[in-house]
Amino acid sequence: MEKLVQHFKDHNLRPSQQRMAVMKYLLDHHTHPTAETIYAALSPNYPTLSRTTVYQTLEKLYETGLAQKIVIEDGEMRFDADTSDHGHFKCVKCGEVFDFFYAQNHPFPKMGGSFEIQEKHLYYKGFCPKCKSA
Amino acid sequence: MEKLVQHFKDHNLRPSQQRMAVMKYLLDHHTHPTAETIYAALSPNYPTLSRTTVYQTLEKLYETGLAQKIVIEDGEMRFDADTSDHGHFKCVKCGEVFDFFYAQNHPFPKMGGSFEIQEKHLYYKGFCPKCKSA
DNA sequence: GTTATTCTTGTAATCATTACAGGTTTGTAG
DNA sequence: CTACAAACCTGTAATGATTACAAGAATAAC
C-alpha cells in the first residue's frame, strides 16, 4: 500500500480517499470491471462519490501505468490492475472476462517497417466452460 | 460479384442496392471504416441512404461472415471485409489502422479448460512510421 | 494562515449506436 | 397479372457510456 501512495506522489497525484478506493477495488477484484461497476460497488461506502471521479481516476491510473484499459465490446471499457503481458477471453453468453497467461517470451507477430509498438492486446471471444456445457 | 449476390441469397438476404454498395465499399477500401465513414462516402451517390441502413447492413455482413468487427477504441466500431487471420495496428497519433499479416500456423496461446474460441483478435497501438518520424 | 494547485462533485452535453414505426420493395402463389 | 407476405429501407427518437464544464472542497507550499 505504501508503494501505491508513493506511486501516486511520483506522478504528482495525491493519494486521495477516492483514488485509493478505486485502485484497491481493482487490486481486490480481478473481474475487469467497468467504471460503472466500480462506482456501484464503492458508492455505498462512499456516499458522496461521483461517477465522474471514478472515470477520471481510472484514466489517471491508465496514464500512469497502474492499470490497463480493455476494450473488447464497443461501449464497454474495462480496467485491469494487472498490467503484465496476458490475454483476455470474453464469454459471449455470460459476458464474463477471463484472463489467460502465456510465456513471457511467447512469439508474437512482428511488424515490418518502423512501427513503434506501445501496447499489445490479444483477446478471444467464445463460450466459457460453464456456458458451453449449459 | 456474382458470388456476393449468391452469398446474400444463401443467407436469406436480398442483394439490395444499399447492401451491395456497402459491401463494395468495404471491398474497395481497406481502411477499416466506421459506419459513419461509409455513410458519408456513399451518401452523395445514394441521396436517400439512411445511416440506420448502413448500421444494419454492416451487422448483417458480420453475422453472415462477410466482414469482421474491429473494436480498438471505445465508441469506434470499424469493419473489415478481410476476414482472414490477421492483426491490426492503430496509430495513436493519426488514427489510421494498418493490417499486419502472419503465418497461418503462427502459434497463439492456447487456453486451458474447455473454452470454445470463436473469434481471435490481436492488435497493437503505437506510432506508425510516418507519425514516428514527424 | 493565506494563497495556489489539485481534486471532487453534479449536472449538462456529446456522440455512436440502437429501437421503433411506417412506408417501400421484392418474392411468391394463385 | 394480381395480391399477399416477407424482407427492406428510412427518419426520428431514444439509449447509454463517456466527457466537458464550472463551482466548491481539500491539500500543499510558502
Coordinates of C-alpha atoms (C1' of nucleotides) in Angstrom, one line a residue:
Chain A
M1 CA 0.0 0.0 0.0
E2 CA 2.9 2.4 0.7
K3 CA 4.1 1.7 -2.7
L4 CA 0.8 2.8 -4.1
V5 CA 1.0 6.1 -2.2
Q6 CA 4.5 6.6 -3.4
H7 CA 3.5 5.8 -7.0
F8 CA 0.8 8.5 -6.9
K9 CA 3.2 11.0 -5.4
D10 CA 5.8 10.2 -8.1
H11 CA 3.3 11.2 -10.7
N12 CA 2.2 14.4 -9.0
L13 CA -1.1 12.7 -7.9
R14 CA -2.4 12.9 -4.4
P15 CA -3.3 9.6 -2.7
S16 CA -6.9 10.7 -2.1
Q17 CA -9.5 8.5 -0.5
Q18 CA -11.3 8.1 -3.8
R19 CA -8.2 7.2 -5.7
M20 CA -7.1 4.7 -3.2
A21 CA -10.5 3.1 -3.0
V22 CA -10.7 2.7 -6.8
M23 CA -7.3 1.3 -7.0
K24 CA -7.9 -1.0 -4.1
Y25 CA -11.1 -2.3 -5.8
L26 CA -9.1 -3.1 -8.9
L27 CA -6.5 -4.9 -6.9
D28 CA -9.0 -6.9 -5.0
H29 CA -11.3 -7.8 -7.9
H30 CA -9.8 -9.3 -10.9
T31 CA -13.1 -9.1 -12.8
H32 CA -12.1 -6.5 -15.3
P33 CA -14.8 -4.1 -14.1
T34 CA -16.2 -1.1 -15.9
A35 CA -16.3 2.3 -14.3
E36 CA -20.0 1.8 -13.6
T37 CA -19.3 -1.4 -11.8
I38 CA -16.7 0.2 -9.6
Y39 CA -19.0 3.1 -8.9
A40 CA -21.8 0.9 -7.9
A41 CA -19.6 -1.2 -5.7
L42 CA -18.0 1.8 -3.9
S43 CA -21.0 4.0 -3.7
P44 CA -22.5 2.5 -0.6
N45 CA -19.2 3.1 1.3
Y46 CA -18.5 6.5 -0.2
P47 CA -22.0 8.1 -0.5
T48 CA -20.7 11.3 -2.0
L49 CA -18.5 9.5 -4.6
S50 CA -19.2 10.8 -8.1
R51 CA -19.2 8.8 -11.3
T52 CA -17.0 11.4 -12.8
T53 CA -14.4 10.8 -10.2
V54 CA -14.3 7.1 -11.0
Y55 CA -13.9 7.8 -14.6
Q56 CA -11.2 10.4 -14.1
T57 CA -9.4 8.2 -11.6
L58 CA -9.3 5.2 -13.9
E59 CA -7.9 7.4 -16.7
K60 CA -5.2 8.6 -14.4
L61 CA -4.4 5.0 -13.4
Y62 CA -4.1 4.2 -17.0
E63 CA -1.9 7.1 -17.8
T64 CA 0.5 6.4 -15.0
G65 CA 0.7 2.7 -15.8
L66 CA -1.2 1.3 -12.8
A67 CA -3.9 -0.2 -14.9
Q68 CA -4.7 -1.1 -18.4
K69 CA -7.7 -0.4 -20.5
I70 CA -9.5 -3.4 -22.0
V71 CA -11.8 -2.8 -25.0
I72 CA -13.5 -5.8 -26.3
E73 CA -17.0 -4.7 -26.9
D74 CA -18.0 -1.3 -28.2
G75 CA -19.2 1.0 -25.4
E76 CA -17.8 -1.1 -22.6
M77 CA -14.4 0.0 -21.3
R78 CA -13.0 -2.3 -18.7
F79 CA -10.0 -1.9 -16.4
D80 CA -7.4 -4.3 -15.1
A81 CA -4.8 -3.6 -12.5
D82 CA -2.7 -6.5 -13.8
T83 CA -0.6 -4.7 -16.4
S84 CA 1.5 -7.7 -17.1
D85 CA 1.5 -9.4 -20.5
H86 CA -1.6 -11.5 -20.7
G87 CA -4.7 -12.0 -22.8
H88 CA -8.4 -11.9 -22.2
F89 CA -11.3 -14.2 -23.1
K90 CA -14.8 -12.9 -23.1
C91 CA -17.8 -15.2 -23.0
V92 CA -20.4 -14.1 -25.4
K93 CA -23.1 -15.7 -23.3
C94 CA -22.5 -14.7 -19.7
G95 CA -20.3 -11.8 -20.5
E96 CA -17.6 -12.7 -18.1
V97 CA -14.0 -11.8 -18.9
F98 CA -11.3 -14.4 -18.1
D99 CA -7.5 -13.9 -18.0
F100 CA -5.2 -16.2 -19.8
F101 CA -1.5 -16.1 -19.4
Y102 CA 1.4 -17.2 -21.7
A103 CA 5.1 -17.3 -21.5
Q104 CA 6.9 -14.0 -21.3
N105 CA 8.8 -14.9 -24.5
H106 CA 5.8 -16.1 -26.4
P107 CA 6.4 -15.2 -30.0
F108 CA 4.1 -12.5 -31.3
P109 CA 3.9 -11.4 -34.9
K110 CA 6.5 -8.7 -35.7
M111 CA 5.6 -5.7 -37.8
G112 CA 7.5 -4.8 -40.9
G113 CA 8.6 -1.2 -41.4
S114 CA 9.4 1.2 -38.5
F115 CA 6.2 0.9 -36.4
E116 CA 6.7 1.7 -32.8
I117 CA 4.5 -0.6 -30.7
Q118 CA 3.4 0.7 -27.4
E119 CA 0.5 -1.6 -26.5
K120 CA -0.2 -5.1 -27.4
H121 CA -3.7 -6.6 -27.0
L122 CA -4.9 -10.1 -27.5
Y123 CA -8.3 -11.3 -26.8
Y124 CA -10.6 -14.2 -27.7
K125 CA -14.4 -14.5 -27.7
G126 CA -16.5 -17.5 -27.4
F127 CA -18.1 -19.7 -24.8
C128 CA -16.6 -20.2 -21.3
P129 CA -16.7 -23.8 -19.9
K130 CA -19.8 -23.2 -17.8
C131 CA -21.8 -21.7 -20.7
K132 CA -20.6 -24.2 -23.2
S133 CA -21.9 -27.1 -21.2
A134 CA -25.2 -25.4 -20.5
Chain B
M1 CA -19.7 -10.0 -57.7
E2 CA -22.0 -12.9 -58.6
K3 CA -20.5 -14.7 -55.6
L4 CA -21.6 -11.8 -53.4
V5 CA -25.2 -12.0 -54.7
Q6 CA -25.2 -15.7 -54.1
H7 CA -23.8 -15.3 -50.6
F8 CA -26.6 -12.9 -49.8
K9 CA -29.2 -15.3 -51.2
D10 CA -27.7 -18.2 -49.3
H11 CA -28.4 -16.3 -46.1
N12 CA -31.9 -15.2 -47.0
L13 CA -30.7 -11.7 -47.6
R14 CA -31.6 -9.8 -50.8
P15 CA -28.8 -8.2 -52.8
S16 CA -30.3 -4.7 -52.5
Q17 CA -28.6 -1.7 -53.9
Q18 CA -27.7 -0.5 -50.5
R19 CA -26.2 -3.7 -49.3
M20 CA -24.2 -4.1 -52.5
A21 CA -22.9 -0.6 -52.2
V22 CA -21.8 -1.0 -48.6
M23 CA -20.1 -4.3 -49.3
K24 CA -18.4 -2.9 -52.4
Y25 CA -17.1 0.0 -50.3
L26 CA -15.6 -2.4 -47.8
L27 CA -14.0 -4.4 -50.6
D28 CA -12.6 -1.4 -52.3
H29 CA -11.3 0.4 -49.2
H30 CA -9.1 -1.5 -46.9
T31 CA -9.2 1.4 -44.4
H32 CA -11.3 -0.3 -41.7
P33 CA -14.0 2.3 -41.9
T34 CA -16.7 3.1 -39.4
A35 CA -20.4 3.1 -40.2
E36 CA -20.3 6.9 -40.3
T37 CA -17.4 6.9 -42.8
I38 CA -19.2 4.6 -45.1
Y39 CA -22.4 6.6 -44.8
A40 CA -20.5 9.8 -45.6
A41 CA -18.8 8.2 -48.6
L42 CA -21.9 6.7 -50.1
S43 CA -24.4 9.4 -49.3
P44 CA -23.6 11.6 -52.3
N45 CA -24.3 8.7 -54.7
Y46 CA -27.3 7.4 -52.7
P47 CA -29.0 10.5 -51.5
T48 CA -31.8 8.6 -49.8
L49 CA -29.4 6.3 -48.0
S50 CA -30.0 6.2 -44.2
R51 CA -27.4 5.8 -41.5
T52 CA -29.6 3.1 -40.0
T53 CA -29.4 1.1 -43.1
V54 CA -25.6 1.3 -43.1
Y55 CA -25.5 0.1 -39.5
Q56 CA -28.0 -2.7 -40.1
T57 CA -26.2 -3.8 -43.2
L58 CA -22.8 -3.9 -41.5
E59 CA -24.4 -6.0 -38.8
K60 CA -25.7 -8.4 -41.4
L61 CA -22.4 -8.6 -43.1
Y62 CA -20.8 -9.5 -39.7
E63 CA -23.4 -12.1 -38.9
T64 CA -23.0 -13.9 -42.2
G65 CA -19.3 -13.8 -42.1
L66 CA -18.6 -11.3 -44.9
A67 CA -16.9 -8.9 -42.6
Q68 CA -15.4 -8.7 -39.2
K69 CA -15.9 -6.1 -36.5
I70 CA -12.8 -4.4 -35.2
V71 CA -13.0 -2.7 -31.8
I72 CA -9.9 -1.0 -30.7
E73 CA -11.1 2.3 -29.2
D74 CA -14.2 2.6 -27.3
G75 CA -17.1 4.1 -29.2
E76 CA -15.5 3.4 -32.6
M77 CA -16.6 0.2 -34.3
R78 CA -14.7 -0.5 -37.5
F79 CA -15.4 -3.1 -40.2
D80 CA -13.1 -5.1 -42.4
A81 CA -14.1 -7.2 -45.4
D82 CA -10.9 -9.2 -45.0
T83 CA -12.0 -11.9 -42.6
S84 CA -8.7 -13.8 -42.8
D85 CA -6.5 -14.3 -39.9
H86 CA -4.6 -11.0 -39.4
G87 CA -3.9 -8.3 -36.9
H88 CA -4.4 -4.6 -36.7
F89 CA -2.2 -1.7 -35.7
K90 CA -3.7 1.6 -34.8
C91 CA -1.6 4.8 -34.8
V92 CA -2.4 6.8 -31.7
K93 CA -1.4 10.0 -33.5
C94 CA -3.0 9.9 -36.9
G95 CA -5.6 7.3 -36.0
E96 CA -5.0 5.2 -39.1
V97 CA -5.4 1.4 -38.8
F98 CA -3.0 -0.8 -40.6
D99 CA -3.2 -4.5 -41.3
F100 CA -0.4 -6.9 -40.4
F101 CA -0.3 -10.4 -41.5
Y102 CA 1.3 -13.5 -40.1
A103 CA 1.7 -17.1 -41.0
Q104 CA -1.4 -19.2 -41.0
N105 CA 0.2 -21.5 -38.5
H106 CA 1.5 -18.8 -36.2
P107 CA 1.4 -20.2 -32.7
F108 CA -1.2 -18.4 -30.5
P109 CA -1.6 -19.0 -26.8
K110 CA -3.9 -21.9 -26.0
M111 CA -6.5 -21.7 -23.3
G112 CA -6.7 -24.2 -20.5
G113 CA -10.0 -25.7 -19.7
S114 CA -12.8 -26.2 -22.2
F115 CA -13.2 -22.8 -23.6
E116 CA -14.6 -22.6 -27.0
I117 CA -12.9 -19.9 -29.0
Q118 CA -15.0 -18.3 -31.8
E119 CA -13.0 -15.2 -32.5
K120 CA -9.4 -14.2 -32.1
H121 CA -8.3 -10.6 -32.1
L122 CA -4.8 -9.2 -32.0
Y123 CA -4.0 -5.6 -32.2
Y124 CA -1.2 -3.2 -31.4
K125 CA -1.2 0.5 -30.7
G126 CA 1.6 3.0 -31.2
F127 CA 3.1 5.2 -33.8
C128 CA 3.1 4.5 -37.5
P129 CA 6.3 5.1 -39.5
K130 CA 5.0 8.5 -40.7
C131 CA 4.0 9.8 -37.3
K132 CA 7.0 8.4 -35.6
S133 CA 9.4 10.4 -37.8
A134 CA 7.4 13.5 -37.5
Chain C
dG1 C1' -2.7 31.4 7.8
dT2 C1' -3.1 32.6 3.2
dT3 C1' -2.8 31.5 -1.5
dA4 C1' -2.4 28.5 -5.3
dT5 C1' -2.9 24.0 -7.0
dT6 C1' -5.1 19.9 -7.3
dC7 C1' -9.4 17.1 -6.6
dT8 C1' -14.1 16.1 -6.4
dT9 C1' -18.7 16.7 -7.4
dG10 C1' -23.1 17.1 -10.1
dT11 C1' -25.2 18.4 -14.0
dA12 C1' -25.3 19.0 -18.7
dA13 C1' -23.6 17.8 -23.2
dT14 C1' -21.8 14.6 -26.6
dC15 C1' -21.9 11.1 -29.8
dA16 C1' -22.0 6.5 -31.6
dT17 C1' -25.3 3.1 -31.8
dT18 C1' -30.0 1.0 -31.4
dA19 C1' -35.2 0.9 -31.2
dC20 C1' -39.1 1.7 -33.4
dA21 C1' -42.9 2.6 -36.6
dG22 C1' -44.4 3.4 -41.1
dG23 C1' -43.8 3.2 -45.9
dT24 C1' -41.5 0.7 -49.9
dT25 C1' -39.7 -3.0 -52.5
dT26 C1' -39.2 -7.7 -53.7
dG27 C1' -40.6 -12.6 -53.9
dT28 C1' -44.3 -16.0 -54.2
dA29 C1' -48.5 -18.2 -55.2
dG30 C1' -52.6 -18.4 -57.2
Chain D
dC1 C1' -51.1 -10.4 -63.8
dT2 C1' -52.5 -9.6 -59.1
dA3 C1' -52.5 -9.8 -54.4
dC4 C1' -50.4 -11.1 -50.2
dA5 C1' -46.5 -11.7 -47.2
dA6 C1' -41.9 -11.2 -46.1
dA7 C1' -37.9 -8.6 -46.2
dC8 C1' -36.1 -3.8 -46.6
dC9 C1' -35.2 0.9 -46.0
dT10 C1' -35.9 5.3 -43.9
dG11 C1' -36.1 9.1 -40.4
dT12 C1' -36.7 10.2 -36.0
dA13 C1' -36.4 9.4 -31.3
dA14 C1' -34.2 7.0 -27.5
dT15 C1' -30.4 5.0 -25.2
dG16 C1' -26.3 4.8 -22.6
dA17 C1' -21.5 5.2 -21.8
dT18 C1' -18.3 8.7 -21.6
dT19 C1' -16.7 13.6 -21.3
dA20 C1' -17.0 18.7 -20.6
dC21 C1' -17.6 22.1 -17.5
dA22 C1' -17.9 25.2 -13.6
dA23 C1' -18.0 25.6 -8.8
dG24 C1' -17.0 24.1 -4.3
dA25 C1' -13.6 21.3 -1.1
dA26 C1' -9.2 19.5 0.2
dT27 C1' -4.4 19.7 0.2
dA28 C1' 0.3 21.6 -0.3
dA29 C1' 3.6 25.4 -0.4
dC30 C1' 5.2 29.5 1.3

